[in-house]
Amino acid sequence: DWRRVNVTNPELISQIMDYIGPSLKRHEGCDIIDMYPGAGAWSNALHERLRPRSHILMEPNAGFYQPFLQSLLDKPGVVMEAKDGIDWKELGEILTPKYLPHQVEKPRTYGPDAEPPQRNDTLLVTMNLSMHPSRRFLGFDSLSLMVIHQLIGAIRTSGLFQKYGLVRMLIWTKPDDMRTALVRHVQGRRRGIIDAEMNTDWVREVAGLGLVEPTERKKGHWSRSRHLDVQSAFNAARRMREHGIIAPPNRQSELLRMVQPFLDSGLTEMPLSETPGSGAHIAEELEELQRRVSAGEIVKGTAAFLKYTRRKHYYNWIMARNNQKADLMAGLDAVKDLYDAGDLEKAAQADAEWNQRFTGFVGPTRVQTISARDNEHIFYQDPPVLHWDRRLYEPLIVRPEDFYPNIPCALLDIQPKAPHWLFRDIGPNSVYRAGDFFELILRHTGNSAAMPLSKAFASIYPGVKEGVLDQCRSIHDTSRHGSPVSGWGELSTRCLNEEQWVDIMQSWVHWPFGPNFFELVSSLVVDDPGMGASEDD
């Protein structure tokens, strides 16, 4: 396929091997399934590091890449099959005792007393899904997005190679195609991301572009506070020091270099004054324009002076909006404090007043207040909700020349975990079909992820608020990252952490008036006939 991109720089590959080397040690002597090895630089290095007992190359263009892979094929235990690893039928032909005699398929069991799947370090899967330009497929912007989405889904169902236990995956992909498994703000926390959080110990960007500055188009509600990004990098840098992880100087991210002096000084968090807030980019431009006006370089009546005037009004508008946002968020915290203090009469009155004030705002103020609140809510938990904010290290920064053709790619490290038994409760042989209910609920609420929880759930089935949500203490208890505030002060679907989803599903399966699975499917399909898999899930 002419779209394929291969990592070719031996320096980068060697640096990656050293960077994650301690965690690779447990896979020494394992079986490796290697999809799309291509030019073979990555495959050779992985083989040298792990000395596997078997190394299966699945390369659909075997004839073309044979010369590049011959040195690897000459080693004992290495075989190549001209099969497409992301064609699940062809992958199934490899997942057999013929190729994997040491692997044992684990039986699926259901219920609260069922033995959960265990890690299987004797099998490692690696693949290169990097393509440029991306190949669109079904409802996905790229084939890679769909494949990563399906690989995450296979963990919960013990499908594909996860039938042998919880199998780690190392995946090369384009940075844009990570968004179905790893995002950096709450706005991207959709069904695929929530699924990844429920089913994995970690999803890490080992190497890539790191956190790049948001474009002008994405500023505002499609990004989050710069302070959160910097604090997240500071936390990652602290974990790196605790674990003795050192990034090569030529691969360090801008954020890592920025936070290291503060870490050296003994601080436990980044000072707010050191991180620019919303409008900082406008302030810098306005300061330069003001200097030129004062120096007489810009005079009234010119296009440059008109630009200066517009920038000044825009900056004042941003600052006013930021003040409104900060005031609303402080007011929300005050209402929560009243509930926590047990003064329910005052709390209820303050609750109603806050909601009345909030609904009086429209447009950017409302949207950005919700986004800021939700981003802070999922960040300031222990551990943070997003895998990105839990990362053990900052990604190594790649350059275009590390790849052929010169298109930057990223390496994802995905370590599955056994999800809660309710999320594994899937199919007609399960106890409650709780996992199937969970998927339907996630899909249905995806388009209203920023709405208050009671509104987002209201259209699922009549009585769901009283029968399910009102029975869940965790979504109302501030000590468990809930919110007792009503209306727009409630949690949104995209803010629910794993414990809260478990609480909701436990209430759902014990709801005496709840629908059975087929009744819910029928109800939701009638309400939303366009339901189906896509990257927006």
C-alpha angles and dihedrals in degrees: 000000000000090000095068121116120203130199105235108163109105091197093060092045092050091049091051092050090053093043096056096022097116092057092047092056093082090062096058110133092014132135115263126205105197117190121195096359089173112168089010102225093122093040093052093050093048090049092050092049098046104029090211123205088227133013116190116195114202104195118159090192092051095146094054096045097039094100091052092048100040096097089054093045090055090065120093116266095020119122132168126211123190091230134125108243094202092054096090092206091057091043088053089059088060096045092077136103088259091070101020107035092159095054121092122200112233118223117241115243130185139209138048093293096048117119108252120230115272131219114271108205092171091078128054127181123203129175142169112225095164112133133165121225093024118246111233116222130184108312094343128097089224140015089236092060091054094047093050089047090053094045090055090047091052091064093066093045096040087237132156111002091344086081086081092058132280104332123195119231131206109194130184112206142145113280092244090056094061092077094093090061108021130031134166103216139038093251089071094048099112132145096292093051094047088049090052092050091051095047106038139062087210146352107197134181100224094179132001143097093309119207108341123192111271115251120245088258092055098045117113119022094011093060135037138234112304087225091063091051092050093044089050090054090047090054091048091050090052091052090049090056092046090054097039094245115156124188115215109254093241091053101046118122122237090246093052091053090046097054100040096082090053090049089050090054091060098251118152094207139015117270111246091227090064095060122070116233134210111313095025092121090052091047092055092050092045091051091055092047090049090052091052092048091051090049091052093245090120120044135184117277095035129111089243091056090049088053090050091051093049093047091051092052091046092051092049089050091051092049092049090049091048090052091051091049093049091048092051093048092048089049091052091052090050091054091050090051090055091052091048090050089056095240093134097169094055091040093054091049093047089046092056092045093050092050090049090052093046095051088052089070122077137181123011097359093059095041095047094045090055091046093048092046093049094045092051092044095058093039099053096059127102103264101016114242098237119075087221091063092047094053119140093215144007113262119259108251115243129204130212092249090062088075141050115254093029098256117131114239136184135227117223122200111201121185112185123216133193106268121218110288091248091063090049090050094105135148137019093300094056126102102244104352083239092155090054091049089049092054093049092049093048092049094047095048094044095096092050097043093132095048123101109277096245091053094046091050097040094086095049096079136330114274096016093130094055096034099044118006097045089054093056111091094182095066092055101035113091091203087064094043094264130129126233091193118108131225114007089001092068122101116268123228092253090057097057113115126209095269091052093049089051089050091051094048092048089053090045096055091047094047103119094204097041123122124256117245096267093047090053093047090051092047095049095044090053090049094043112021090174094066111136143120117295137140089264088070 
